[in-house]
Each structure stands twice: as structure tokens, then as C-alpha cells.
Short mmCIF file of C-alpha atoms in Angstrom, two decimals:
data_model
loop_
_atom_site.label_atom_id
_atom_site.label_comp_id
_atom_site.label_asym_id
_atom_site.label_seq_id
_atom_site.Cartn_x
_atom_site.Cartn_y
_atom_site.Cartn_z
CA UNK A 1 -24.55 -18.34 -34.33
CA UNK A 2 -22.26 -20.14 -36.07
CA UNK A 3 -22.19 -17.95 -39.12
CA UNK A 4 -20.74 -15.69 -36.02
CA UNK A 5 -18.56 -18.12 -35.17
CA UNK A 6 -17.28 -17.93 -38.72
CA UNK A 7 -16.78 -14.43 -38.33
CA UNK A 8 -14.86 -14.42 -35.17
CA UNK A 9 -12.42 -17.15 -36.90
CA UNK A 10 -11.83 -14.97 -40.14
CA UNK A 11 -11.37 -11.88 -37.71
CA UNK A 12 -8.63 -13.58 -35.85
CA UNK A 13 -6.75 -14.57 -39.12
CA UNK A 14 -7.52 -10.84 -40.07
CA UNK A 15 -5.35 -10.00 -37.18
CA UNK A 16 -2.72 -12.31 -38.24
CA UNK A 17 -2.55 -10.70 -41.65
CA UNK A 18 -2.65 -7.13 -40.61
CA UNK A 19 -0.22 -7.70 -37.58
CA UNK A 20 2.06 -5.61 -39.43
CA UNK A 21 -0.10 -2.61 -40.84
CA UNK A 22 0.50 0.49 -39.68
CA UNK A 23 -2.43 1.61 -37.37
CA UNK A 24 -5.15 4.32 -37.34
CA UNK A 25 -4.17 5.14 -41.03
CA UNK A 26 -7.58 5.44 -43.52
CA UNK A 27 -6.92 2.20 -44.94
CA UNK A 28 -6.14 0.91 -41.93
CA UNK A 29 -9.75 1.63 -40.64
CA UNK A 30 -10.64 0.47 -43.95
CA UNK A 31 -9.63 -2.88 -43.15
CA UNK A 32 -11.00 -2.87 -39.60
CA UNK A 33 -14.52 -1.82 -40.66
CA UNK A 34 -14.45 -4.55 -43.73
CA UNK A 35 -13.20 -7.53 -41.03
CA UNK A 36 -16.16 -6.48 -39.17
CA UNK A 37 -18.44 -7.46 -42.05
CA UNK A 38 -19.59 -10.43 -41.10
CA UNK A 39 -22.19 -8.49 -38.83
CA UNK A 40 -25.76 -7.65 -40.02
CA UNK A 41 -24.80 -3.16 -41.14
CA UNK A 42 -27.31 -2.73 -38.15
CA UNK A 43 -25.53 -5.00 -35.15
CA UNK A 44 -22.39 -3.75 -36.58
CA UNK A 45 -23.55 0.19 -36.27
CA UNK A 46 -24.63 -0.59 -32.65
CA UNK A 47 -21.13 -2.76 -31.92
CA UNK A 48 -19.04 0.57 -33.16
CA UNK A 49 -21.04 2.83 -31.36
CA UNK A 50 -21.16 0.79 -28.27
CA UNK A 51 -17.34 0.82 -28.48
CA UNK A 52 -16.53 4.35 -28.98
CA UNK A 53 -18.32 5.22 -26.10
CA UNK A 54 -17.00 2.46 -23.75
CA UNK A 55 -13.34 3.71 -24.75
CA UNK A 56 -12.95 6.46 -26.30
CA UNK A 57 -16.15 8.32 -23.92
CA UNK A 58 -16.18 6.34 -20.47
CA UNK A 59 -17.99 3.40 -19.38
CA UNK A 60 -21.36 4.04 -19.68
CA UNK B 1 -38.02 -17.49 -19.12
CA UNK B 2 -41.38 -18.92 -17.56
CA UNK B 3 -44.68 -17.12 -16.16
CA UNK B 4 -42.80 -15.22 -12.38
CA UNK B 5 -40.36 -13.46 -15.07
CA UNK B 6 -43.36 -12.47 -17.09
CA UNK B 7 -45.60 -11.66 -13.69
CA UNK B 8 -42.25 -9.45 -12.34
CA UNK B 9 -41.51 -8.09 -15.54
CA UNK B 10 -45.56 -6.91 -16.10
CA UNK B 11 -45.48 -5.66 -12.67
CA UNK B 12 -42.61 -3.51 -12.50
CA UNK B 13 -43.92 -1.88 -15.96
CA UNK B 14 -47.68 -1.08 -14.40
CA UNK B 15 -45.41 0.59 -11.67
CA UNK B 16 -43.39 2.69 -14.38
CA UNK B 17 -46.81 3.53 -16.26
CA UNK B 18 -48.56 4.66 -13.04
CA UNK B 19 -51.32 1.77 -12.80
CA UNK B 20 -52.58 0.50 -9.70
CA UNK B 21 -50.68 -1.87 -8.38
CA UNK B 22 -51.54 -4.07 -5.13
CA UNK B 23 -47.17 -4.07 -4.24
CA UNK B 24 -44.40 -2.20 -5.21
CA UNK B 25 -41.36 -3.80 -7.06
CA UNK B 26 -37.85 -3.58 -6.08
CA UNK B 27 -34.85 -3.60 -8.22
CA UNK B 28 -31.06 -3.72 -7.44
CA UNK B 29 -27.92 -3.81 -8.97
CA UNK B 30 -25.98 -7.05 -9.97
CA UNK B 31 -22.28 -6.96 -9.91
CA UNK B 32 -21.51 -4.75 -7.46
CA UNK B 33 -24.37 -5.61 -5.17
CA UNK B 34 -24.06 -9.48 -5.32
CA UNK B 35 -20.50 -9.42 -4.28
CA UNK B 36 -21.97 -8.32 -1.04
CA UNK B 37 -22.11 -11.03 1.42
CA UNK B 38 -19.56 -13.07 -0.79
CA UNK B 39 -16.19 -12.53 -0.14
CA UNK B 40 -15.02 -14.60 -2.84
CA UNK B 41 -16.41 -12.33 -5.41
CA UNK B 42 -13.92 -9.83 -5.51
CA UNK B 43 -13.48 -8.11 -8.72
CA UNK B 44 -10.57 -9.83 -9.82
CA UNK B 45 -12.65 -12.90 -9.63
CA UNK B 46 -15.06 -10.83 -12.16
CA UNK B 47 -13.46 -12.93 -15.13
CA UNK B 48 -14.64 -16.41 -13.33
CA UNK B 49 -17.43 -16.15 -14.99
CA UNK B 50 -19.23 -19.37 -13.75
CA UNK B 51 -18.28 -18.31 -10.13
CA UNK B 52 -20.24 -15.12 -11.34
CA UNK B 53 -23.37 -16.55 -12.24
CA UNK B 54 -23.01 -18.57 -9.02
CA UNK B 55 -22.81 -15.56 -7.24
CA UNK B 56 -25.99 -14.13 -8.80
CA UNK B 57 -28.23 -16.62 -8.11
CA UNK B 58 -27.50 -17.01 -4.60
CA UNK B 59 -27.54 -13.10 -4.42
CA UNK B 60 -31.10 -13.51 -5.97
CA UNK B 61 -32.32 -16.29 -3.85
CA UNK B 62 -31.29 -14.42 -0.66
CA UNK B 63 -33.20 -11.02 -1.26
CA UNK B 64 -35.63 -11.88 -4.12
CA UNK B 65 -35.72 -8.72 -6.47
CA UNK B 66 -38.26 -7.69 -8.48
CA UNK B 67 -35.48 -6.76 -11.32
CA UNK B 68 -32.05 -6.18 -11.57
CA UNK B 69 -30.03 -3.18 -13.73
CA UNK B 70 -26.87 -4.60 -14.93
CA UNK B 71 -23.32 -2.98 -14.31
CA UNK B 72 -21.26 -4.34 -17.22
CA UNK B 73 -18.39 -2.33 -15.97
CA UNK B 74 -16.43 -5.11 -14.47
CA UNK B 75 -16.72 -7.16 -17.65
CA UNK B 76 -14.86 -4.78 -19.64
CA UNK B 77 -11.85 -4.60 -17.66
CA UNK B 78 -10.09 -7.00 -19.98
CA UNK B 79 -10.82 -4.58 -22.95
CA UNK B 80 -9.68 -1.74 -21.04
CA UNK B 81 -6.68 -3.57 -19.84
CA UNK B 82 -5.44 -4.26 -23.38
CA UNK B 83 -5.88 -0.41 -24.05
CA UNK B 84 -3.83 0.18 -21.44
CA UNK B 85 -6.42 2.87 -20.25
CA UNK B 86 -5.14 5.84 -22.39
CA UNK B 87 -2.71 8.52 -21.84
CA UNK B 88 -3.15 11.87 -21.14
CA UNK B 89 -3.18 13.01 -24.35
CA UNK B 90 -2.87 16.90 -24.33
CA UNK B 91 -0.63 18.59 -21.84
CA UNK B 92 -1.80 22.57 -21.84
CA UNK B 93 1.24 24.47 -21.10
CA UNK B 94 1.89 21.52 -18.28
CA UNK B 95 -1.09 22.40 -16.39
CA UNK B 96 -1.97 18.95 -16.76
CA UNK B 97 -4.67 17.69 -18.64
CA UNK B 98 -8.82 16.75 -18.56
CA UNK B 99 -8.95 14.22 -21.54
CA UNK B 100 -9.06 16.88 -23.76
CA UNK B 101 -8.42 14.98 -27.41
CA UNK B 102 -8.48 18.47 -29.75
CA UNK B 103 -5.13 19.35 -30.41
CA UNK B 104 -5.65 22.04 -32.20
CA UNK B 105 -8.23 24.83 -33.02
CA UNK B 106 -9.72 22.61 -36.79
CA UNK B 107 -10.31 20.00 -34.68
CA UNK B 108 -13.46 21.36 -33.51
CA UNK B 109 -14.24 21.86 -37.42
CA UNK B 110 -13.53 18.38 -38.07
CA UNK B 111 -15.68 16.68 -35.32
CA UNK B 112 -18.42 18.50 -37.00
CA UNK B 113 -17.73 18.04 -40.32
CA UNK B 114 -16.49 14.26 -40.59
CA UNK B 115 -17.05 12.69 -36.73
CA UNK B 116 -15.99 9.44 -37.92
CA UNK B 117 -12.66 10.44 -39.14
CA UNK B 118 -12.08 12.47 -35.76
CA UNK B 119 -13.17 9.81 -33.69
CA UNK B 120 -10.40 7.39 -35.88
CA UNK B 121 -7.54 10.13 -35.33
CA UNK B 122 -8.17 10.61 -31.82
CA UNK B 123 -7.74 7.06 -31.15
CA UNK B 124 -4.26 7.46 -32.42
CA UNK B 125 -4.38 10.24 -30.10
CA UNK B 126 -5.63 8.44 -26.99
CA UNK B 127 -4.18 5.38 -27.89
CA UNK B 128 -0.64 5.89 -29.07
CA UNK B 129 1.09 2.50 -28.44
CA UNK B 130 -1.61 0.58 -29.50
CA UNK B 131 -0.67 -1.73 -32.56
CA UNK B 132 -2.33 -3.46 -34.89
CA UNK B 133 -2.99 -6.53 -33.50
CA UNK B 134 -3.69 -5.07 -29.95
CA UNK B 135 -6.47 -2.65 -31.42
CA UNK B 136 -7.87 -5.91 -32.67
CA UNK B 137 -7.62 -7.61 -29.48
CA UNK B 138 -9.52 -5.14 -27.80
CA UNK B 139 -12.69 -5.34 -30.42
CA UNK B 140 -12.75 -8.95 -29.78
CA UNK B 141 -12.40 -8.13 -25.91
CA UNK B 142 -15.22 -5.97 -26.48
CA UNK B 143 -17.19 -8.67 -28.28
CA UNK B 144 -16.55 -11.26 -25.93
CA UNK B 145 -17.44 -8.62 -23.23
CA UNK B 146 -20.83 -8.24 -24.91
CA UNK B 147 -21.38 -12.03 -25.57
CA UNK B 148 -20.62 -12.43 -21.88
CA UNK B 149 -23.45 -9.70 -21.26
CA UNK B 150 -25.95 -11.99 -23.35
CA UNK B 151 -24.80 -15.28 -21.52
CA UNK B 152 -25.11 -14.22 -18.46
CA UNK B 153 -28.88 -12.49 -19.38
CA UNK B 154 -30.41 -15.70 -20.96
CA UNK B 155 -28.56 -18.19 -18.87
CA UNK B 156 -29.14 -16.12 -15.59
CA UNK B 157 -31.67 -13.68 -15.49
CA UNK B 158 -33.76 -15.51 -17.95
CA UNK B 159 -32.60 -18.55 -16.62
CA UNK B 160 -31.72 -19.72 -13.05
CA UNK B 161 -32.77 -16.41 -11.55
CA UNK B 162 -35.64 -15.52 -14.00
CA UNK B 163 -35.80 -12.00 -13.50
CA UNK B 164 -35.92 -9.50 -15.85
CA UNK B 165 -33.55 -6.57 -16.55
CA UNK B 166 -34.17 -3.18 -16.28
CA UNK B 167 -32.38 -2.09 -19.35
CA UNK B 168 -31.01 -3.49 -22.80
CA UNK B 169 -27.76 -2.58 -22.57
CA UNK B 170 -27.27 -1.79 -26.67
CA UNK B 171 -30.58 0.55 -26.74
CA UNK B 172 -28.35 3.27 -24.89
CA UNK B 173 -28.42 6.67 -25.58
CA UNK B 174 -25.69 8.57 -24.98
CA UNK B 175 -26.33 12.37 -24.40
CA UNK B 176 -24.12 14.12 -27.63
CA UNK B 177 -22.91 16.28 -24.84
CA UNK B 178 -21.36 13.44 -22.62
CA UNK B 179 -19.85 12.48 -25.69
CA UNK B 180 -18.31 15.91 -26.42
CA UNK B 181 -17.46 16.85 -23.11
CA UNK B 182 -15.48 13.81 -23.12
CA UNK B 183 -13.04 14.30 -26.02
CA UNK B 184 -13.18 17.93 -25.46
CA UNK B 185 -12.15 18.05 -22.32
CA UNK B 186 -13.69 19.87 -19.02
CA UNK B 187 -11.83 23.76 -19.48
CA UNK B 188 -12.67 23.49 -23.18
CA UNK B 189 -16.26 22.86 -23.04
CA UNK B 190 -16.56 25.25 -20.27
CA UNK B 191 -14.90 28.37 -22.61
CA UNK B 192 -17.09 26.68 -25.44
CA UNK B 193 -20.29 27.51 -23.87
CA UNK B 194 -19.51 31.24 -22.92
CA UNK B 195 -17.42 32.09 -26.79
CA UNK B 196 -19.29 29.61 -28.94
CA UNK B 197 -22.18 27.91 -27.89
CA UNK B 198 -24.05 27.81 -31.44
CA UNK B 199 -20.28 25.89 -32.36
CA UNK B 200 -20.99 23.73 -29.40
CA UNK B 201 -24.42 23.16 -30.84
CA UNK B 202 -23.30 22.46 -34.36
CA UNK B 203 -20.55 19.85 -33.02
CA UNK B 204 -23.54 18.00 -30.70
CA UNK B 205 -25.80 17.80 -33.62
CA UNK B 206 -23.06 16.21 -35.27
CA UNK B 207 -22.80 13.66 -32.85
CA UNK B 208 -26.17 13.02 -32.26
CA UNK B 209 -26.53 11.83 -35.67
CA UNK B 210 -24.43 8.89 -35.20
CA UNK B 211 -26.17 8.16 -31.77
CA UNK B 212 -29.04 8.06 -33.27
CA UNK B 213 -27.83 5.99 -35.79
CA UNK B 214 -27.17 3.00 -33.24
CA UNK B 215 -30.01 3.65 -31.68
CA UNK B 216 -32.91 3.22 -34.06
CA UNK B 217 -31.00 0.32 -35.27
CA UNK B 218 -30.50 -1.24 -31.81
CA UNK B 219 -34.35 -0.27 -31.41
CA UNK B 220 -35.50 -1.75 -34.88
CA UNK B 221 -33.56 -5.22 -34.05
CA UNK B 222 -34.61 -5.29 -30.18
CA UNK B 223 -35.87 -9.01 -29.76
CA UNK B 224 -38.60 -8.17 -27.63
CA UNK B 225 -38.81 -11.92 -26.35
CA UNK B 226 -36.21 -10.35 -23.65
CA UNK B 227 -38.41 -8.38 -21.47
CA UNK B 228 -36.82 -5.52 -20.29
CA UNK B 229 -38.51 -3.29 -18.24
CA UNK B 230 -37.19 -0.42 -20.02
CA UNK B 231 -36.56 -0.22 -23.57
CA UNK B 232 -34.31 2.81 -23.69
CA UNK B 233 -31.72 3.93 -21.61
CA UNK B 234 -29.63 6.45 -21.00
CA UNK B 235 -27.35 8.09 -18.40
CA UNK B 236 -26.71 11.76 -17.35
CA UNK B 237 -23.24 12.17 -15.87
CA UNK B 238 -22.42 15.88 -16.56
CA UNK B 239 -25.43 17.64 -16.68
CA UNK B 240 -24.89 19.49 -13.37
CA UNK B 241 -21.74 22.47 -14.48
CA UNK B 242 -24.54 24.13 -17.05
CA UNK B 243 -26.86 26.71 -16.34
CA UNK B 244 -30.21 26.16 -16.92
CA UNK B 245 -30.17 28.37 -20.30
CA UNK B 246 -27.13 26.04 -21.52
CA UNK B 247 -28.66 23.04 -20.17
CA UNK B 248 -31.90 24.30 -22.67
CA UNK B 249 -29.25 24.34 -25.86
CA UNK B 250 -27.03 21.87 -24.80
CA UNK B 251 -28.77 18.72 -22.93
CA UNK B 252 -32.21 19.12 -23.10
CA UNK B 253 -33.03 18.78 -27.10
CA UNK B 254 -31.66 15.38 -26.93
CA UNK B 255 -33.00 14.18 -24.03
CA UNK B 256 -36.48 15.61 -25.28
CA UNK B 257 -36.31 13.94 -28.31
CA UNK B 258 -35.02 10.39 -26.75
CA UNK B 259 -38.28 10.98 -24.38
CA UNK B 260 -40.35 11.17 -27.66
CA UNK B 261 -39.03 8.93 -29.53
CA UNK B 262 -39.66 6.31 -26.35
CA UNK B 263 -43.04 7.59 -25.87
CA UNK B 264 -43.91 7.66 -29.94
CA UNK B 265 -43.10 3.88 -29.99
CA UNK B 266 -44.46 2.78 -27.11
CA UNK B 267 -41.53 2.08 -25.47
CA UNK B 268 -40.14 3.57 -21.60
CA UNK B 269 -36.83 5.22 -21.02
CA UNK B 270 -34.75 4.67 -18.02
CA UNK B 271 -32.61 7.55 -16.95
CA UNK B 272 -29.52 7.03 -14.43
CA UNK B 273 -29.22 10.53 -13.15
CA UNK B 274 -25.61 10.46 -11.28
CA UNK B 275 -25.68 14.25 -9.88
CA UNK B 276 -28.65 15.85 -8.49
CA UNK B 277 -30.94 17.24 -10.94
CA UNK B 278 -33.99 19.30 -9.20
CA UNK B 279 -32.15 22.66 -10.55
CA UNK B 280 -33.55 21.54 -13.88
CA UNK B 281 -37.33 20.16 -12.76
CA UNK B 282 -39.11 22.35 -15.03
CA UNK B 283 -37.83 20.61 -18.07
CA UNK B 284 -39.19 17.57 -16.77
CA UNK B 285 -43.08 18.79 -15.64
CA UNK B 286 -44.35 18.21 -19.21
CA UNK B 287 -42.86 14.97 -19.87
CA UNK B 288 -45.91 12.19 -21.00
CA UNK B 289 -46.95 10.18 -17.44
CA UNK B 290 -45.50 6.68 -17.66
CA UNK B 291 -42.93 7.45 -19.98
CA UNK B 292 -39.85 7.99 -18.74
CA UNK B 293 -38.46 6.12 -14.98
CA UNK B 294 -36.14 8.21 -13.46
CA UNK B 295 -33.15 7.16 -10.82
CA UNK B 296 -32.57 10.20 -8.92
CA UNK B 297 -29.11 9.12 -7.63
CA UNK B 298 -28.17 12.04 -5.17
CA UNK B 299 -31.77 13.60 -5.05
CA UNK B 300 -33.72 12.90 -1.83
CA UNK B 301 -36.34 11.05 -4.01
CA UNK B 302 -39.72 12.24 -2.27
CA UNK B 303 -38.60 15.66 -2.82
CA UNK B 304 -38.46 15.10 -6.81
CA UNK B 305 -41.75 13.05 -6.04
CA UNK B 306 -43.26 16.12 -4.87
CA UNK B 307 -42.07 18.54 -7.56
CA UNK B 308 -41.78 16.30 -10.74
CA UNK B 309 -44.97 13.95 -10.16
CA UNK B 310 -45.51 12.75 -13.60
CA UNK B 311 -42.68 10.44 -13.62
CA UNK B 312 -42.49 6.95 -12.35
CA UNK B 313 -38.94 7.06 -10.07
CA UNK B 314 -36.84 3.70 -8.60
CA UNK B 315 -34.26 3.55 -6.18
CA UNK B 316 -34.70 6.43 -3.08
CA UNK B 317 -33.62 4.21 -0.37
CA UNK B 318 -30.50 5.48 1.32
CA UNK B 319 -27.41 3.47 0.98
CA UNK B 320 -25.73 4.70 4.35
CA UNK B 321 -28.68 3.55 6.46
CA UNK B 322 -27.92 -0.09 5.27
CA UNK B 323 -24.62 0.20 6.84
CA UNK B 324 -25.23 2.38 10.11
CA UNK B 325 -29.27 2.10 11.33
CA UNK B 326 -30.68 -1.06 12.67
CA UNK B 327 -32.32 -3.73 10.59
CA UNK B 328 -35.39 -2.52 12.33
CA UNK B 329 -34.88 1.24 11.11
CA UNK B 330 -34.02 0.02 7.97
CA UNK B 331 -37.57 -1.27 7.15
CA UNK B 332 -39.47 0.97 8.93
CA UNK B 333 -37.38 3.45 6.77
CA UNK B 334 -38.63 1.39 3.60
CA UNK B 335 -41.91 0.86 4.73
CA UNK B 336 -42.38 5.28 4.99
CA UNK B 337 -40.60 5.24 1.20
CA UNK B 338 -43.29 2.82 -0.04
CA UNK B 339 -46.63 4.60 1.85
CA UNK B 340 -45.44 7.63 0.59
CA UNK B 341 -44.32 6.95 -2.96
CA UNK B 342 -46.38 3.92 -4.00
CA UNK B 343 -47.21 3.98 -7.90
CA UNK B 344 -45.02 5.13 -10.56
CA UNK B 345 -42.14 4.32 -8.07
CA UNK B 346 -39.71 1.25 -8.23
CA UNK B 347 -38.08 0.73 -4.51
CA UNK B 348 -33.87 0.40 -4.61
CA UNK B 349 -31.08 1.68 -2.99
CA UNK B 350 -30.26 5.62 -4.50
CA UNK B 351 -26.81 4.61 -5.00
CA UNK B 352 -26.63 1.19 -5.95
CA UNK B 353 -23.26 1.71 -7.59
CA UNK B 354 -21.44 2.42 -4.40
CA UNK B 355 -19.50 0.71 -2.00
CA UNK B 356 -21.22 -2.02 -0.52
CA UNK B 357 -18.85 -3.41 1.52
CA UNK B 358 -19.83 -2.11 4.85
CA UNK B 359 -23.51 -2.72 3.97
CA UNK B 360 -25.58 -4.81 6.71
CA UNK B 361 -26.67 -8.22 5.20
CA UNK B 362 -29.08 -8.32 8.24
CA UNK B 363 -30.45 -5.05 7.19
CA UNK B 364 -30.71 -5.42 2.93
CA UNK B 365 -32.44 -8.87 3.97
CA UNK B 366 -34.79 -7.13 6.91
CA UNK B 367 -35.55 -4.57 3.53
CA UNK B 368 -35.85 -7.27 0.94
CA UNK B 369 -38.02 -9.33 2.93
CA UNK B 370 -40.26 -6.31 3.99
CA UNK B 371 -40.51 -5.19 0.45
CA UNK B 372 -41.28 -9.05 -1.12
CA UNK B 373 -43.92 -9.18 1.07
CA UNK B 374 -45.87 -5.52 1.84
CA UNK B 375 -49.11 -4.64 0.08
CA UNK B 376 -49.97 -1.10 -0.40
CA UNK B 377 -53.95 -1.57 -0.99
#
């Protein structure tokens, strides 16, 4: 859990970094999908998917 | 997690697989459901989230359910409310708009070429004044929402309550065309199937890749310690504008194969049917007995008893009569359901996602109590 905790803290600073970045642009995604590395590829796949439908597909 | 979670958990599965059972299990909803008889729980009380678990466990201790299917819903409002929702994002010819997100006619191209880059540009698309920094806030909304999810199933349902789940909320599996009717928009897909259906076909295959993606990954890390009752779930929302011959192209292959792919691992699917569904039995009849638990929302469910008997069915139980018959009615009412129905069948209320604030607490507990206690051999 903690190396989850870890995560969360380097996402955060990830959002203090990027604040600026232009969104939805390729790299911009880029840098989403690498801040989101500190998930195991599989939890990760499931987190993405889980999100796309929630907002971009309606609650499920 | 101690030996009544395992002894509710291993009955309510005999009940989905069809074996004799000497009671029938019940199941309701949470979040929804245990605000009733609460007035402090109002949703906007949903982010308290110790007054939530509170609110579950007396909900629990007053009615005494076998199981409980989650409604996460309410715990995503904070994600939702740092989207902002969306805006309509295509205005035909100001005729308004159905959430169509293809602007124009290569869109369709591109969800089935590259689905991840469409999905990224229609965010843009849904989500124009989103920055940055907001876009991020809403992925760690989301997290949180889904670390609130796990608190609230190990420190409550395995926990204080000790009850299992029905479902696991990441082994869902969304139906491609839920997912496409959603960013395509209701007149689209509707023109779609009569022009272009083996389009339509192409652009749900598409889709369905990445489903199934998630889904043998959420399957192949499942930490089976959990219990749910079900170990795939899924939800059909839209089902009910096709014909039968488009619901055969359309819906059916992937529900088939999330049947078989539940069945070939051992595993039971859970399908929240939100429209009625009898118009499309015959796809059902060969399904594999004690595979698949089915929760006819609008169906009267001894009516899809009678004409889809191989599988196991929950909820049934009309929500109205909880508000307007007598406590008395109400489990005589229950007491018919269970005679009639008894295995394969998990009793509820058909549509436990509904209002329940004019519900009878005299009544759910005259229904709970009946149920807790009534042996059908």
C-alpha cells in the first residue's frame, strides 16, 4: 500500500508540474498514462477502463 | 470475514447454481436502500463517509440480508462534479443534441481504427473547459472513489456487517454497444443499424477488444479471498430499441461470449437488466444452468421464471407494494414469490434502485423478517 501511497504523492506533484500543459494533446496523454505508472499494467488497464465508462459512457 | 459471511456467501451461490437449498437468500441494495429509515443520510451526506458505514450497519442489523449489490453511484459525485458533467457536445442543426461525440463522418473510421485516440479526442470534446490540473483531479477523484469502494467492502461488508457482495465492481463488463450508443448518440445509432450495420459491427468489435482487455485482467487479479457471489457483472441499459435480428448482431455476441467466458472459468455472471427483456427469451433458453443470475428489473419475474427456467433470477418483489399494501400483504406477497420460485432464485425488491422514500419500514421489516426466517423444505 504504501508503494501506492508513493504513487499518489508523485501523481500530485505530476499535477503541479503539468498545471500548465496544454490538455488532451498526444503528449499530453502521454504524460497522463506515464504518471499513472506506478500501477501494476493490469490494475492500471482496469482503472482506465473503469474510468472511461464512468465518464465518458454513464455510470455503470 | 468469519464463518456467517462464508455460510451467506455459500448459500446464496447453491441458490444461483440451482442446488437444493433448505431457505432462500435475499439481497438488497446499499446506498440507496439504507438511507431508508434514516433521514440523516441524504445524499449530500454521501461524502460523510463514517456516517455512511454507520448507516449500513444499522441498515443491516435491522433487516438482515443475505447479500447486498453495491450502488457506487453516489460516491462518484465528487468526480463528476469536478467534470462539471459535460456539455452537450454536438448541436445537429439546433435540434438539440443526444450525447452524440462524432463530429464528423471519419469519426466513425477512427473509433474503429485507433479507439484509444478517439476516446482521448472526445474528451476534449465532452470536456472542453477541463484543464490540466482539473483532468487530474478527477483521476484522483476517481481513485479515491474506488479506494472508498474497497474501504467500505473490507471494513463493512467484510467487517461490521459481514456480508458478502453480489458483485466485484472492477470485473464489469460493459456491453460494446452501451459503449457505442453512448458516444454515438441515440439518432445516430438508430440510422447506423438500418445504412450500416456490418460498420456498426466493425466499430463494437473494436470496442470490445479493450473491454475485454480490463476484463481478463480484472479477472486474472480477482483476490478471491473477497467472496462475491458473482464474479462477473454486467448491465444491459439499451438493449430494448433493437429488433431481435439487430439485437442477434449487435448485443448478443458479447453477452454470449461474457456467458462463456463465466461459465469456462467457473465463475457466475450477474446481469442488471434495466428494461424488460422477455422479447429476447430465446437467446437466453440455451444458456448453461447455474451460470448466469439474472435481475429482471421491469419483468414480472415468475413470468421469465416460466419461460427462461435455466437461469437462477434475484429480486421480483414489487417495490410499490412496500409503499401502498399492508405489512401483512407484503409478506404474504413474499411468501407466494418464494413457494413459487424457490431454487435458482435470490428474493429482492425488482427495482432496488428506485425511490425509496415512501417505502414502509413496517413492511421491508414484516418482508425481511419473513424471508430470514422461512424454510422452503
Amino acid at each position: 500500500m504504501s508503494g501506492m501511497e508513493d504513487g499518489i504523492r508523485e501523481y500530485m506533484e505530476f499535477i503541479a508540474r503539468n498545471a500548465q500543459m496544454a490538455p488532451y494533446t498526444d503528449q499530453w496523454w502521454d504524460t497522463i498514462a506515464r504518471a499513472l505508472s506506478f500501477l501494476p499494467e493490469g490494475e492500471r488497464v482496469v482503472f482506465l477502463e473503469s474510468f472511461v465508462v464512468f465518464v465518458m459512457e454513464g455510470a455503470r | 470475514m468469519t464463518g456467517e459471511y462464508i455460510d451467506r456467501l455459500e448459500k446464496t451461490r447453491a441458490a444461483c447454481r440451482f442446488e437444493k437449498i433448505s431457505s432462500v437468500p435475499s439481497m438488497s441494495s446499499t446506498t440507496g436502500w439504507a438511507q431508508f429509515g434514516n433521514a440523516s443520510l441524504i445524499p449530500e451526506n454521501y461524502s460523510d463517509i463514517g456516517r455512511l458505514k454507520e448507516t449500513l450497519y444499522e441498515y443491516s442489523q435491522r433487516y438482515d440480508f443475505d447479500c447486498y449489490l453495491a450502488n457506487e453511484t453516489p460516491l462518484g459525485d465528487p468526480v463528476m462534479d469536478i467534470l462539471g458533467y459535460g456539455q452537450k457536445a454536438v448541436d445537429k442543426d439546433g435540434e438539440g443534441d443526444d450525447g452524440g461525440l462524432f463530429k464528423k463522418n471519419s469519426d466513425f473510421d477512427r473509433y474503429i481504427e485507433d479507439y484509444q485516440k478517439f476516446i482521448n479526442d472526445a474528451f476534449a470534446l465532452k470536456y472542453p473547459h477541463l484543464e490540466t490540473a482539473g483532468f487530474a483531479k478527477a483521476i484522483l477523484a476517481f481513485w479515491e472513489m474506488g479506494r472508498l469502494s474497497g474501504e467500505i467492502n473490507s471494513q463493512v461488508f467484510e467487517g461490521t456487517i459481514n456480508r458478502p457482495l453480489m458483485c466485484n465492481k472492477d470485473s464489469f463488463a460493459q456491453m460494446p454497444f452501451e459503449s457505442f450508443l453512448a458516444v454515438r448518440g441515440t439518432a445516430d445509432i438508430v440510422a447506423d443499424l438500418r445504412r450500416d450495420l456490418e460498420k456498426t459491427r466493425f466499430a463494437l468489435s473494436a470496442r470490445w477488444q479493450q473491454i475485454m482487455l480490463s476484463l481478463a485482467a480484472a479477472t486474472q487479479s480477482m483476490d478471491k479471498s473477497h467472496g462475491y457471489v458473482c464474479d462477473i457483472n454486467t448491465t444491459m441499459k439499451s438493449h430494448n430499441f433493437l429488433s431481435e435480428k439487430q439485437f442477434s448482431r449487435v448485443y448478443w455476441p458479447y453477452l454470449s461470449q461474457t456467458v462463456d467466458l463465466a461459465y469456462g472459468n467457473g465463475m457466475l455472471l450477474f446481469i442488471f437488466c434495466c428494461e424488460e427483456m422477455l422479447r429476447f427469451r430465446d437467446f437466453f433458453q440455451d444458456m448453461p444452468k447455474g451460470a448466469v443470475v439474472l435481475h429482471p428489473q421491469a419483468d414480472r419475474i415468475l413470468e421469465v421464471r416460466n419461460l427462461i427456467p435455466r437461469i437462477s433470477l434475484s429480486g421480483g418483489f414489487p417495490r410499490w407494494a412496500l409503499s401502498e399494501c399492508p405489512a401483512r400483504d407484503c409478506r404474504d406477497a413474499a411468501q407466494m414469490l418464494v413457494d413459487e420460485m424457490r431454487e435458482g432464485y435470490i428474493f429482492g425488491i425488482d427495482d432496488i434502485h428506485g425511490d425509496s422514500d415512501s417505502i414502509k419500514r413496517e413492511n421491508l421489516e414484516a418482508v425481511a423478517s419473513f424471508i430470514d426466517g422461512y424454510k422452503i423444505i
